[in-house]
Amino acid sequence: MKKKGKKQKQKVSTKLNLAQIVGIIFAALFLFLLPGQSYYQTLILNYYPPKIRSSRFDDFTPSPYPVKFTNAVPPIITASAAAVIDLDSGVPLYQKSTTLRLKPASITKLMTALVALDYYQPDDIITVSKLVTISGDSKMGLKLGDQLSVRSLLYGLLLPSGNDAAYVIADNIPGGYEQFITSMNKRAEKLHMYHTHFSNPTGRDEDDHYSTVYDLIILTRAALQNQQVAEVVKTNWTTVLDVFGTKSFPLKNVNELLTTYTGIYGVKTGYTELAGQCLVATAKRGNRKILTVVLNSKDRFRESTELLNFGFDNFRLKEQTELR
């Protein structure tokens, strides 16, 4: 009798356990199927239309893109490195060894001018208290004791490519010459001229003074964006005076293309024994602007002329919508 009673209790217990399990399952399903009431469930179920804000680029119109429309080949040139660039879009039309490190010669003075204007205002007056003279240097014609505005010194720096003007500008900033060279290299780094190093403000040949066509394109574009520098480099000739108006400095630009190529408006020549003939030049024809660079050329003006003509004569601008 005891065994039978025990078995009946086990059956009842088993039934109760099954009933409890089934009840728990139904309760869980019931709760699971109920509409969500938590914050996150409500957030997911509710729809909110997206908030749209107009972009500052909504009215952006990309620059026209230069497209070659002839089968003409680039001119044969002696320059060790060169480039033709559509100035507005930055698109290269011709490239030769653009990352080759070479001597930039007096094209360096574009950086000298930019750094000078970081420290000085154009009307600031500088007194020539020290002169650095090296045989064979191009000169503005400064003498000890001369007093000139920075603007006048920039004309002397960039037209006749006066090394005397470069040294006077560099020597007179706070921190002096060494600080000026440091600032030149910092500005180069800021412009992402990663294959350039300056060791002087003139472009004189030194082992650690070098650049590339690619970097000089960057430098030239930065110089042309500076209103003061852009005004100076397009000037063929001028006469500047000292602050007293008693001494004059007649200055002639050594960039021959200013008088031989229609539409030219700058930029800078360079020459040393190691650098060879160098030139960055810009010209405008219609709605097009082209920049050329030649380094270590045997005939910089002829080759720059041929490269400018190649860019103008064989490429035309197309709107970006026409290229799709």
PDB file of C-alpha atoms in Angstrom:
ATOM      1  CA  MET A   1       0.000   0.000   0.000  1.00  0.00           C
ATOM      2  CA  LYS A   2       2.802   2.368   0.764  1.00  0.00           C
ATOM      3  CA  LYS A   3       4.411   1.725  -2.629  1.00  0.00           C
ATOM      4  CA  LYS A   4       1.123   2.362  -4.457  1.00  0.00           C
ATOM      5  CA  GLY A   5       0.594   5.629  -2.596  1.00  0.00           C
ATOM      6  CA  LYS A   6       4.120   6.705  -3.377  1.00  0.00           C
ATOM      7  CA  LYS A   7       3.637   6.064  -7.095  1.00  0.00           C
ATOM      8  CA  GLN A   8       0.403   8.082  -7.140  1.00  0.00           C
ATOM      9  CA  LYS A   9       2.186  11.012  -5.477  1.00  0.00           C
ATOM     10  CA  GLN A  10       4.963  10.862  -8.116  1.00  0.00           C
ATOM     11  CA  LYS A  11       2.374  10.914 -10.922  1.00  0.00           C
ATOM     12  CA  VAL A  12       0.596  13.886  -9.373  1.00  0.00           C
ATOM     13  CA  SER A  13       3.963  15.686  -8.901  1.00  0.00           C
ATOM     14  CA  THR A  14       4.956  15.001 -12.513  1.00  0.00           C
ATOM     15  CA  LYS A  15       1.625  16.341 -13.759  1.00  0.00           C
ATOM     16  CA  LEU A  16       2.060  19.443 -11.643  1.00  0.00           C
ATOM     17  CA  ASN A  17       5.585  20.009 -12.998  1.00  0.00           C
ATOM     18  CA  LEU A  18       4.381  19.657 -16.588  1.00  0.00           C
ATOM     19  CA  ALA A  19       1.509  21.996 -15.907  1.00  0.00           C
ATOM     20  CA  GLN A  20       3.887  24.556 -14.420  1.00  0.00           C
ATOM     21  CA  ILE A  21       6.244  24.321 -17.392  1.00  0.00           C
ATOM     22  CA  VAL A  22       3.384  24.681 -19.868  1.00  0.00           C
ATOM     23  CA  GLY A  23       2.055  27.626 -17.878  1.00  0.00           C
ATOM     24  CA  ILE A  24       5.416  29.351 -17.869  1.00  0.00           C
ATOM     25  CA  ILE A  25       5.757  28.870 -21.636  1.00  0.00           C
ATOM     26  CA  PHE A  26       2.303  30.339 -22.314  1.00  0.00           C
ATOM     27  CA  ALA A  27       2.979  33.236 -19.966  1.00  0.00           C
ATOM     28  CA  ALA A  28       6.275  33.967 -21.731  1.00  0.00           C
ATOM     29  CA  LEU A  29       4.615  33.852 -25.153  1.00  0.00           C
ATOM     30  CA  PHE A  30       1.849  36.120 -23.926  1.00  0.00           C
ATOM     31  CA  LEU A  31       4.285  38.666 -22.601  1.00  0.00           C
ATOM     32  CA  PHE A  32       6.484  38.434 -25.704  1.00  0.00           C
ATOM     33  CA  LEU A  33       3.534  39.089 -28.032  1.00  0.00           C
ATOM     34  CA  LEU A  34       2.303  42.089 -26.103  1.00  0.00           C
ATOM     35  CA  PRO A  35       3.017  45.521 -27.796  1.00  0.00           C
ATOM     36  CA  GLY A  36       6.375  46.931 -26.632  1.00  0.00           C
ATOM     37  CA  GLN A  37       6.196  49.516 -23.903  1.00  0.00           C
ATOM     38  CA  SER A  38       9.892  50.166 -23.223  1.00  0.00           C
ATOM     39  CA  TYR A  39      11.563  53.394 -24.389  1.00  0.00           C
ATOM     40  CA  TYR A  40      13.719  51.621 -26.952  1.00  0.00           C
ATOM     41  CA  GLN A  41      10.862  49.537 -28.370  1.00  0.00           C
ATOM     42  CA  THR A  42       8.704  52.646 -28.714  1.00  0.00           C
ATOM     43  CA  LEU A  43      11.590  54.502 -30.349  1.00  0.00           C
ATOM     44  CA  ILE A  44      11.981  51.788 -32.976  1.00  0.00           C
ATOM     45  CA  LEU A  45       8.272  51.544 -33.727  1.00  0.00           C
ATOM     46  CA  ASN A  46       7.709  55.279 -34.103  1.00  0.00           C
ATOM     47  CA  TYR A  47       8.682  56.896 -37.455  1.00  0.00           C
ATOM     48  CA  TYR A  48      10.088  60.366 -37.625  1.00  0.00           C
ATOM     49  CA  PRO A  49      10.841  61.935 -41.016  1.00  0.00           C
ATOM     50  CA  PRO A  50      14.572  62.732 -41.459  1.00  0.00           C
ATOM     51  CA  LYS A  51      15.731  66.263 -40.839  1.00  0.00           C
ATOM     52  CA  ILE A  52      17.529  67.651 -43.900  1.00  0.00           C
ATOM     53  CA  ARG A  53      19.803  70.684 -43.832  1.00  0.00           C
ATOM     54  CA  SER A  54      20.997  72.362 -47.005  1.00  0.00           C
ATOM     55  CA  SER A  55      24.701  71.925 -47.748  1.00  0.00           C
ATOM     56  CA  ARG A  56      27.069  74.836 -48.277  1.00  0.00           C
ATOM     57  CA  PHE A  57      28.085  73.012 -51.474  1.00  0.00           C
ATOM     58  CA  ASP A  58      24.561  73.085 -52.971  1.00  0.00           C
ATOM     59  CA  ASP A  59      25.549  75.894 -55.348  1.00  0.00           C
ATOM     60  CA  PHE A  60      29.050  74.543 -56.019  1.00  0.00           C
ATOM     61  CA  THR A  61      29.990  74.467 -59.686  1.00  0.00           C
ATOM     62  CA  PRO A  62      33.173  72.529 -60.521  1.00  0.00           C
ATOM     63  CA  SER A  63      35.778  74.238 -62.692  1.00  0.00           C
ATOM     64  CA  PRO A  64      35.807  73.368 -66.377  1.00  0.00           C
ATOM     65  CA  TYR A  65      38.184  70.514 -67.122  1.00  0.00           C
ATOM     66  CA  PRO A  66      40.911  70.695 -69.813  1.00  0.00           C
ATOM     67  CA  VAL A  67      40.586  68.009 -72.492  1.00  0.00           C
ATOM     68  CA  LYS A  68      43.089  67.291 -75.275  1.00  0.00           C
ATOM     69  CA  PHE A  69      41.468  67.469 -78.707  1.00  0.00           C
ATOM     70  CA  THR A  70      44.483  66.922 -80.993  1.00  0.00           C
ATOM     71  CA  ASN A  71      47.085  64.229 -81.578  1.00  0.00           C
ATOM     72  CA  ALA A  72      49.967  66.673 -81.157  1.00  0.00           C
ATOM     73  CA  VAL A  73      52.946  65.469 -79.148  1.00  0.00           C
ATOM     74  CA  PRO A  74      54.688  67.669 -76.568  1.00  0.00           C
ATOM     75  CA  PRO A  75      57.727  69.640 -77.731  1.00  0.00           C
ATOM     76  CA  ILE A  76      61.178  68.143 -77.272  1.00  0.00           C
ATOM     77  CA  ILE A  77      62.944  70.092 -74.535  1.00  0.00           C
ATOM     78  CA  THR A  78      66.360  70.052 -72.878  1.00  0.00           C
ATOM     79  CA  ALA A  79      65.016  70.803 -69.391  1.00  0.00           C
ATOM     80  CA  SER A  80      65.716  68.043 -66.881  1.00  0.00           C
ATOM     81  CA  ALA A  81      62.234  68.513 -65.435  1.00  0.00           C
ATOM     82  CA  ALA A  82      59.181  70.412 -66.610  1.00  0.00           C
ATOM     83  CA  ALA A  83      55.411  70.679 -66.450  1.00  0.00           C
ATOM     84  CA  VAL A  84      52.424  72.378 -68.052  1.00  0.00           C
ATOM     85  CA  ILE A  85      49.467  72.935 -65.721  1.00  0.00           C
ATOM     86  CA  ASP A  86      45.961  74.260 -66.246  1.00  0.00           C
ATOM     87  CA  LEU A  87      46.130  76.854 -63.492  1.00  0.00           C
ATOM     88  CA  ASP A  88      42.487  77.039 -62.417  1.00  0.00           C
ATOM     89  CA  SER A  89      41.793  73.304 -62.247  1.00  0.00           C
ATOM     90  CA  GLY A  90      45.338  72.234 -61.356  1.00  0.00           C
ATOM     91  CA  VAL A  91      45.198  69.531 -64.040  1.00  0.00           C
ATOM     92  CA  PRO A  92      48.611  68.616 -65.546  1.00  0.00           C
ATOM     93  CA  LEU A  93      48.762  68.842 -69.341  1.00  0.00           C
ATOM     94  CA  TYR A  94      52.383  67.702 -69.597  1.00  0.00           C
ATOM     95  CA  GLN A  95      54.852  66.349 -67.049  1.00  0.00           C
ATOM     96  CA  LYS A  96      58.522  65.454 -67.109  1.00  0.00           C
ATOM     97  CA  SER A  97      60.342  64.259 -63.968  1.00  0.00           C
ATOM     98  CA  THR A  98      58.154  66.426 -61.735  1.00  0.00           C
ATOM     99  CA  THR A  99      59.372  64.802 -58.496  1.00  0.00           C
ATOM    100  CA  LEU A 100      63.083  64.910 -59.353  1.00  0.00           C
ATOM    101  CA  ARG A 101      65.041  66.966 -56.809  1.00  0.00           C
ATOM    102  CA  LEU A 102      66.869  69.808 -58.524  1.00  0.00           C
ATOM    103  CA  LYS A 103      68.260  73.252 -57.734  1.00  0.00           C
ATOM    104  CA  PRO A 104      65.521  75.918 -57.991  1.00  0.00           C
ATOM    105  CA  ALA A 105      67.933  78.871 -58.238  1.00  0.00           C
ATOM    106  CA  SER A 106      66.178  82.247 -57.855  1.00  0.00           C
ATOM    107  CA  ILE A 107      62.683  80.783 -58.092  1.00  0.00           C
ATOM    108  CA  THR A 108      63.447  80.475 -54.371  1.00  0.00           C
ATOM    109  CA  LYS A 109      62.702  84.195 -54.086  1.00  0.00           C
ATOM    110  CA  LEU A 110      58.985  83.555 -54.439  1.00  0.00           C
ATOM    111  CA  MET A 111      59.172  81.915 -51.028  1.00  0.00           C
ATOM    112  CA  THR A 112      61.390  84.739 -49.768  1.00  0.00           C
ATOM    113  CA  ALA A 113      58.678  87.211 -50.774  1.00  0.00           C
ATOM    114  CA  LEU A 114      55.891  85.222 -49.103  1.00  0.00           C
ATOM    115  CA  VAL A 115      57.804  84.878 -45.842  1.00  0.00           C
ATOM    116  CA  ALA A 116      58.764  88.566 -45.939  1.00  0.00           C
ATOM    117  CA  LEU A 117      55.069  89.467 -46.032  1.00  0.00           C
ATOM    118  CA  ASP A 118      54.461  87.205 -43.045  1.00  0.00           C
ATOM    119  CA  TYR A 119      56.730  89.490 -41.010  1.00  0.00           C
ATOM    120  CA  TYR A 120      56.394  92.900 -42.638  1.00  0.00           C
ATOM    121  CA  GLN A 121      53.720  95.218 -43.957  1.00  0.00           C
ATOM    122  CA  PRO A 122      54.467  96.561 -47.467  1.00  0.00           C
ATOM    123  CA  ASP A 123      54.948 100.103 -46.114  1.00  0.00           C
ATOM    124  CA  ASP A 124      57.353  99.091 -43.333  1.00  0.00           C
ATOM    125  CA  ILE A 125      60.762 100.735 -43.646  1.00  0.00           C
ATOM    126  CA  ILE A 126      64.008  98.762 -43.541  1.00  0.00           C
ATOM    127  CA  THR A 127      67.446 100.317 -43.114  1.00  0.00           C
ATOM    128  CA  VAL A 128      70.329  98.569 -44.850  1.00  0.00           C
ATOM    129  CA  SER A 129      72.679  98.006 -41.922  1.00  0.00           C
ATOM    130  CA  LYS A 130      74.585  95.085 -43.438  1.00  0.00           C
ATOM    131  CA  LEU A 131      75.288  94.043 -47.011  1.00  0.00           C
ATOM    132  CA  VAL A 132      76.144  90.552 -48.193  1.00  0.00           C
ATOM    133  CA  THR A 133      77.974  90.760 -51.497  1.00  0.00           C
ATOM    134  CA  ILE A 134      79.022  87.737 -53.502  1.00  0.00           C
ATOM    135  CA  SER A 135      80.815  88.044 -56.824  1.00  0.00           C
ATOM    136  CA  GLY A 136      78.507  87.478 -59.770  1.00  0.00           C
ATOM    137  CA  ASP A 137      75.303  87.959 -57.780  1.00  0.00           C
ATOM    138  CA  SER A 138      72.374  89.758 -59.366  1.00  0.00           C
ATOM    139  CA  LYS A 139      71.695  92.957 -57.460  1.00  0.00           C
ATOM    140  CA  MET A 140      69.137  95.659 -56.854  1.00  0.00           C
ATOM    141  CA  GLY A 141      71.936  98.125 -56.118  1.00  0.00           C
ATOM    142  CA  LEU A 142      71.579  98.723 -52.384  1.00  0.00           C
ATOM    143  CA  LYS A 143      74.181 100.558 -50.312  1.00  0.00           C
ATOM    144  CA  LEU A 144      74.779 100.692 -46.564  1.00  0.00           C
ATOM    145  CA  GLY A 145      72.450 103.199 -44.922  1.00  0.00           C
ATOM    146  CA  ASP A 146      69.776 103.045 -47.637  1.00  0.00           C
ATOM    147  CA  GLN A 147      66.232 103.144 -46.290  1.00  0.00           C
ATOM    148  CA  LEU A 148      63.468 101.605 -48.383  1.00  0.00           C
ATOM    149  CA  SER A 149      59.962 100.285 -47.929  1.00  0.00           C
ATOM    150  CA  VAL A 150      59.384  96.552 -47.965  1.00  0.00           C
ATOM    151  CA  ARG A 151      57.303  97.074 -51.110  1.00  0.00           C
ATOM    152  CA  SER A 152      60.308  98.617 -52.882  1.00  0.00           C
ATOM    153  CA  LEU A 153      62.555  95.799 -51.692  1.00  0.00           C
ATOM    154  CA  LEU A 154      60.104  93.238 -53.113  1.00  0.00           C
ATOM    155  CA  TYR A 155      60.408  94.874 -56.526  1.00  0.00           C
ATOM    156  CA  GLY A 156      64.184  94.744 -56.157  1.00  0.00           C
ATOM    157  CA  LEU A 157      63.953  91.111 -55.095  1.00  0.00           C
ATOM    158  CA  LEU A 158      61.701  89.856 -57.898  1.00  0.00           C
ATOM    159  CA  LEU A 159      62.428  92.029 -60.959  1.00  0.00           C
ATOM    160  CA  PRO A 160      66.245  92.105 -61.270  1.00  0.00           C
ATOM    161  CA  SER A 161      66.330  89.143 -58.848  1.00  0.00           C
ATOM    162  CA  GLY A 162      68.383  91.134 -56.377  1.00  0.00           C
ATOM    163  CA  ASN A 163      70.269  88.972 -53.920  1.00  0.00           C
ATOM    164  CA  ASP A 164      71.132  92.086 -51.915  1.00  0.00           C
ATOM    165  CA  ALA A 165      67.411  92.720 -51.363  1.00  0.00           C
ATOM    166  CA  ALA A 166      66.899  89.098 -50.282  1.00  0.00           C
ATOM    167  CA  TYR A 167      69.612  89.282 -47.626  1.00  0.00           C
ATOM    168  CA  VAL A 168      68.421  92.640 -46.289  1.00  0.00           C
ATOM    169  CA  ILE A 169      64.867  91.306 -45.941  1.00  0.00           C
ATOM    170  CA  ALA A 170      66.063  88.134 -44.205  1.00  0.00           C
ATOM    171  CA  ASP A 171      68.523  89.856 -41.855  1.00  0.00           C
ATOM    172  CA  ASN A 172      66.026  92.340 -40.422  1.00  0.00           C
ATOM    173  CA  ILE A 173      63.207  90.151 -39.116  1.00  0.00           C
ATOM    174  CA  PRO A 174      63.009  89.370 -35.373  1.00  0.00           C
ATOM    175  CA  GLY A 175      65.406  86.479 -34.887  1.00  0.00           C
ATOM    176  CA  GLY A 176      67.461  87.451 -37.899  1.00  0.00           C
ATOM    177  CA  TYR A 177      68.693  85.417 -40.835  1.00  0.00           C
ATOM    178  CA  GLU A 178      68.502  81.953 -39.271  1.00  0.00           C
ATOM    179  CA  GLN A 179      64.923  82.511 -38.164  1.00  0.00           C
ATOM    180  CA  PHE A 180      64.021  83.611 -41.679  1.00  0.00           C
ATOM    181  CA  ILE A 181      65.374  80.368 -43.178  1.00  0.00           C
ATOM    182  CA  THR A 182      63.485  78.370 -40.556  1.00  0.00           C
ATOM    183  CA  SER A 183      60.321  80.231 -41.514  1.00  0.00           C
ATOM    184  CA  MET A 184      60.882  79.469 -45.196  1.00  0.00           C
ATOM    185  CA  ASN A 185      61.003  75.756 -44.454  1.00  0.00           C
ATOM    186  CA  LYS A 186      58.000  75.917 -42.137  1.00  0.00           C
ATOM    187  CA  ARG A 187      56.004  77.663 -44.850  1.00  0.00           C
ATOM    188  CA  ALA A 188      57.107  74.995 -47.346  1.00  0.00           C
ATOM    189  CA  GLU A 189      55.895  72.285 -44.990  1.00  0.00           C
ATOM    190  CA  LYS A 190      52.596  74.102 -44.484  1.00  0.00           C
ATOM    191  CA  LEU A 191      52.137  74.182 -48.263  1.00  0.00           C
ATOM    192  CA  HIS A 192      52.894  70.423 -48.410  1.00  0.00           C
ATOM    193  CA  MET A 193      56.110  70.988 -50.365  1.00  0.00           C
ATOM    194  CA  TYR A 194      57.523  67.765 -48.972  1.00  0.00           C
ATOM    195  CA  HIS A 195      60.442  67.478 -51.411  1.00  0.00           C
ATOM    196  CA  THR A 196      61.808  70.969 -50.832  1.00  0.00           C
ATOM    197  CA  HIS A 197      64.379  72.390 -48.449  1.00  0.00           C
ATOM    198  CA  PHE A 198      65.732  75.928 -48.307  1.00  0.00           C
ATOM    199  CA  SER A 199      69.080  76.922 -46.842  1.00  0.00           C
ATOM    200  CA  ASN A 200      69.226  80.530 -48.091  1.00  0.00           C
ATOM    201  CA  PRO A 201      66.821  83.249 -49.320  1.00  0.00           C
ATOM    202  CA  THR A 202      68.398  83.719 -52.753  1.00  0.00           C
ATOM    203  CA  GLY A 203      68.611  80.296 -54.386  1.00  0.00           C
ATOM    204  CA  ARG A 204      72.385  80.112 -54.182  1.00  0.00           C
ATOM    205  CA  ASP A 205      73.657  76.561 -54.803  1.00  0.00           C
ATOM    206  CA  GLU A 206      73.998  74.580 -51.574  1.00  0.00           C
ATOM    207  CA  ASP A 207      73.764  70.841 -50.979  1.00  0.00           C
ATOM    208  CA  ASP A 208      70.641  71.083 -48.842  1.00  0.00           C
ATOM    209  CA  HIS A 209      68.870  73.636 -51.030  1.00  0.00           C
ATOM    210  CA  TYR A 210      66.577  71.852 -53.475  1.00  0.00           C
ATOM    211  CA  SER A 211      63.049  71.488 -54.794  1.00  0.00           C
ATOM    212  CA  THR A 212      61.008  69.755 -57.493  1.00  0.00           C
ATOM    213  CA  VAL A 213      58.783  70.874 -60.343  1.00  0.00           C
ATOM    214  CA  TYR A 214      55.783  69.578 -58.416  1.00  0.00           C
ATOM    215  CA  ASP A 215      56.635  71.621 -55.323  1.00  0.00           C
ATOM    216  CA  LEU A 216      57.420  74.739 -57.343  1.00  0.00           C
ATOM    217  CA  ILE A 217      53.953  74.531 -58.892  1.00  0.00           C
ATOM    218  CA  ILE A 218      52.547  74.652 -55.356  1.00  0.00           C
ATOM    219  CA  LEU A 219      54.811  77.575 -54.451  1.00  0.00           C
ATOM    220  CA  THR A 220      53.962  79.536 -57.589  1.00  0.00           C
ATOM    221  CA  ARG A 221      50.226  79.110 -57.114  1.00  0.00           C
ATOM    222  CA  ALA A 222      50.569  80.338 -53.522  1.00  0.00           C
ATOM    223  CA  ALA A 223      52.609  83.336 -54.684  1.00  0.00           C
ATOM    224  CA  LEU A 224      50.036  84.279 -57.325  1.00  0.00           C
ATOM    225  CA  GLN A 225      47.295  84.155 -54.705  1.00  0.00           C
ATOM    226  CA  ASN A 226      49.151  86.863 -52.774  1.00  0.00           C
ATOM    227  CA  GLN A 227      48.008  90.169 -54.259  1.00  0.00           C
ATOM    228  CA  GLN A 228      51.239  92.002 -53.465  1.00  0.00           C
ATOM    229  CA  VAL A 229      53.493  89.347 -54.999  1.00  0.00           C
ATOM    230  CA  ALA A 230      51.224  88.866 -58.028  1.00  0.00           C
ATOM    231  CA  GLU A 231      51.375  92.600 -58.742  1.00  0.00           C
ATOM    232  CA  VAL A 232      55.174  92.661 -58.578  1.00  0.00           C
ATOM    233  CA  VAL A 233      55.925  89.619 -60.757  1.00  0.00           C
ATOM    234  CA  LYS A 234      53.832  90.878 -63.689  1.00  0.00           C
ATOM    235  CA  THR A 235      55.738  94.186 -63.773  1.00  0.00           C
ATOM    236  CA  ASN A 236      58.203  94.522 -66.648  1.00  0.00           C
ATOM    237  CA  TRP A 237      60.078  97.527 -65.325  1.00  0.00           C
ATOM    238  CA  THR A 238      59.720 100.233 -62.705  1.00  0.00           C
ATOM    239  CA  THR A 239      61.706 102.726 -60.650  1.00  0.00           C
ATOM    240  CA  VAL A 240      61.518 102.761 -56.862  1.00  0.00           C
ATOM    241  CA  LEU A 241      62.787 105.460 -54.517  1.00  0.00           C
ATOM    242  CA  ASP A 242      64.272 105.463 -51.059  1.00  0.00           C
ATOM    243  CA  VAL A 243      62.120 106.875 -48.237  1.00  0.00           C
ATOM    244  CA  PHE A 244      63.564 110.372 -48.750  1.00  0.00           C
ATOM    245  CA  GLY A 245      62.847 110.381 -52.481  1.00  0.00           C
ATOM    246  CA  THR A 246      66.452 111.295 -53.199  1.00  0.00           C
ATOM    247  CA  LYS A 247      67.777 107.984 -54.492  1.00  0.00           C
ATOM    248  CA  SER A 248      66.203 106.020 -57.326  1.00  0.00           C
ATOM    249  CA  PHE A 249      66.537 102.368 -58.281  1.00  0.00           C
ATOM    250  CA  PRO A 250      65.584 101.597 -61.893  1.00  0.00           C
ATOM    251  CA  LEU A 251      64.519  97.939 -62.018  1.00  0.00           C
ATOM    252  CA  LYS A 252      64.069  95.739 -65.095  1.00  0.00           C
ATOM    253  CA  ASN A 253      62.425  92.318 -64.928  1.00  0.00           C
ATOM    254  CA  VAL A 254      64.732  89.605 -66.275  1.00  0.00           C
ATOM    255  CA  ASN A 255      61.730  87.553 -67.420  1.00  0.00           C
ATOM    256  CA  GLU A 256      61.914  88.126 -71.179  1.00  0.00           C
ATOM    257  CA  LEU A 257      58.513  86.527 -71.781  1.00  0.00           C
ATOM    258  CA  LEU A 258      56.859  89.646 -70.366  1.00  0.00           C
ATOM    259  CA  THR A 259      57.688  91.366 -73.647  1.00  0.00           C
ATOM    260  CA  THR A 260      57.748  88.432 -76.089  1.00  0.00           C
ATOM    261  CA  TYR A 261      54.695  86.324 -75.196  1.00  0.00           C
ATOM    262  CA  THR A 262      51.168  87.694 -75.445  1.00  0.00           C
ATOM    263  CA  GLY A 263      49.176  87.173 -72.278  1.00  0.00           C
ATOM    264  CA  ILE A 264      52.120  86.499 -69.974  1.00  0.00           C
ATOM    265  CA  TYR A 265      51.750  87.817 -66.425  1.00  0.00           C
ATOM    266  CA  GLY A 266      54.729  86.484 -64.450  1.00  0.00           C
ATOM    267  CA  VAL A 267      56.361  84.709 -62.670  1.00  0.00           C
ATOM    268  CA  LYS A 268      60.089  84.156 -61.862  1.00  0.00           C
ATOM    269  CA  THR A 269      63.392  83.281 -63.466  1.00  0.00           C
ATOM    270  CA  GLY A 270      66.364  81.495 -61.952  1.00  0.00           C
ATOM    271  CA  TYR A 271      69.896  80.612 -62.928  1.00  0.00           C
ATOM    272  CA  THR A 272      72.996  79.225 -61.256  1.00  0.00           C
ATOM    273  CA  GLU A 273      75.805  77.091 -62.605  1.00  0.00           C
ATOM    274  CA  LEU A 274      74.362  73.942 -61.023  1.00  0.00           C
ATOM    275  CA  ALA A 275      70.687  74.781 -61.486  1.00  0.00           C
ATOM    276  CA  GLY A 276      70.969  75.743 -65.133  1.00  0.00           C
ATOM    277  CA  GLN A 277      68.275  77.955 -66.638  1.00  0.00           C
ATOM    278  CA  CYS A 278      65.003  77.861 -64.697  1.00  0.00           C
ATOM    279  CA  LEU A 279      61.657  79.574 -65.170  1.00  0.00           C
ATOM    280  CA  VAL A 280      58.111  79.459 -63.908  1.00  0.00           C
ATOM    281  CA  ALA A 281      55.722  81.334 -66.187  1.00  0.00           C
ATOM    282  CA  THR A 282      52.001  81.999 -66.370  1.00  0.00           C
ATOM    283  CA  ALA A 283      49.941  83.232 -69.291  1.00  0.00           C
ATOM    284  CA  LYS A 284      46.269  83.869 -70.014  1.00  0.00           C
ATOM    285  CA  ARG A 285      44.451  83.334 -73.304  1.00  0.00           C
ATOM    286  CA  GLY A 286      40.704  83.870 -73.326  1.00  0.00           C
ATOM    287  CA  ASN A 287      39.276  82.152 -70.260  1.00  0.00           C
ATOM    288  CA  ARG A 288      42.296  79.904 -69.835  1.00  0.00           C
ATOM    289  CA  LYS A 289      45.344  80.269 -67.605  1.00  0.00           C
ATOM    290  CA  ILE A 290      48.388  78.045 -67.961  1.00  0.00           C
ATOM    291  CA  LEU A 291      51.441  77.643 -65.743  1.00  0.00           C
ATOM    292  CA  THR A 292      54.722  76.201 -66.987  1.00  0.00           C
ATOM    293  CA  VAL A 293      57.858  75.174 -65.107  1.00  0.00           C
ATOM    294  CA  VAL A 294      61.251  74.313 -66.574  1.00  0.00           C
ATOM    295  CA  LEU A 295      64.311  73.397 -64.496  1.00  0.00           C
ATOM    296  CA  ASN A 296      67.876  72.968 -65.743  1.00  0.00           C
ATOM    297  CA  SER A 297      67.061  74.035 -69.283  1.00  0.00           C
ATOM    298  CA  LYS A 298      69.440  75.112 -72.023  1.00  0.00           C
ATOM    299  CA  ASP A 299      66.927  77.678 -73.334  1.00  0.00           C
ATOM    300  CA  ARG A 300      64.269  78.469 -70.738  1.00  0.00           C
ATOM    301  CA  PHE A 301      62.424  81.185 -72.665  1.00  0.00           C
ATOM    302  CA  ARG A 302      62.100  79.214 -75.916  1.00  0.00           C
ATOM    303  CA  GLU A 303      61.116  76.019 -74.159  1.00  0.00           C
ATOM    304  CA  SER A 304      58.611  77.794 -71.915  1.00  0.00           C
ATOM    305  CA  THR A 305      57.104  79.435 -74.994  1.00  0.00           C
ATOM    306  CA  GLU A 306      56.737  76.049 -76.698  1.00  0.00           C
ATOM    307  CA  LEU A 307      55.173  74.511 -73.599  1.00  0.00           C
ATOM    308  CA  LEU A 308      52.706  77.381 -73.223  1.00  0.00           C
ATOM    309  CA  ASN A 309      51.709  77.026 -76.878  1.00  0.00           C
ATOM    310  CA  PHE A 310      51.302  73.276 -76.454  1.00  0.00           C
ATOM    311  CA  GLY A 311      48.912  73.836 -73.563  1.00  0.00           C
ATOM    312  CA  PHE A 312      46.854  76.506 -75.283  1.00  0.00           C
ATOM    313  CA  ASP A 313      46.768  74.967 -78.770  1.00  0.00           C
ATOM    314  CA  ASN A 314      45.947  71.349 -77.917  1.00  0.00           C
ATOM    315  CA  PHE A 315      43.591  71.503 -74.953  1.00  0.00           C
ATOM    316  CA  ARG A 316      40.216  73.106 -74.485  1.00  0.00           C
ATOM    317  CA  LEU A 317      38.014  73.486 -71.456  1.00  0.00           C
ATOM    318  CA  LYS A 318      34.880  71.426 -71.030  1.00  0.00           C
ATOM    319  CA  GLU A 319      32.256  71.767 -68.345  1.00  0.00           C
ATOM    320  CA  GLN A 320      32.177  68.842 -65.930  1.00  0.00           C
ATOM    321  CA  THR A 321      28.614  68.045 -67.069  1.00  0.00           C
ATOM    322  CA  GLU A 322      29.886  67.508 -70.625  1.00  0.00           C
ATOM    323  CA  LEU A 323      32.276  64.788 -69.422  1.00  0.00           C
ATOM    324  CA  ARG A 324      29.604  62.514 -67.955  1.00  0.00           C
TER     325      ARG A 324
END
